[in-house]
């Protein structure tokens, strides 16, 4: 089996074997570099990681990886656009508080934004630059989890109250600081690339 990672042929010490064994070896290798698989092709065909044909004989395995920071940088670029949609959905919800579809959109956005906040905390040194960032992460996580729990219990009134009382301002803080975070993360990624 020929294995290509980010277009470069690699030898992982396995000539042939079960696809699952090969993927486990590759995954441990890329995790050491702080990366994740973002695209997987078997014999030239893209494959969803959840639907791997584990019994298929594979001649060529290709995958693309990205660092957590690269994914985070992309998410921060998208944050501005999605925050505008969040604001619009929130305004529409105020006009029609019973709109479950809007509530679902808002909850999904908050889960995504929480992922960004937690990734910034885990994958960067932002907390060393901004002394109040750790406190912000704790607060965002607390209210996001409360909102998600209320959503699971179908207590939509509570969801809207948490959105209005806490989450809206926390999301706005993230949007306002996003460009500064992005600048620092890009600097960190540049330094990491220089060291490698």
XYZ file of C-alpha atoms in Angstrom, residues 4 13 19 28 32 35-36 40 62 101 108 112-113 119 121 128-129 138 150 153 167 171 176-177 194:
25
model
C 0.684 9.820 0.973
C 6.741 0.616 8.671
C -6.822 -0.676 6.764
C -0.707 8.205 16.130
C 2.404 13.612 17.616
C -2.586 17.545 13.555
C -5.857 15.934 12.541
C -9.049 10.809 3.343
C -3.963 9.596 0.609
C -35.979 26.378 14.122
C -25.922 25.225 17.159
C -19.722 25.988 17.542
C -18.550 29.229 19.197
C -9.787 25.524 21.106
C -7.647 27.983 25.254
C -0.736 34.403 28.493
C -1.422 37.605 26.527
C -15.136 29.602 32.262
C -32.239 23.798 28.852
C -35.112 19.617 28.322
C -24.581 34.472 25.760
C -20.543 36.173 21.659
C -14.841 42.148 19.017
C -11.626 40.376 20.103
C 9.930 28.261 11.703
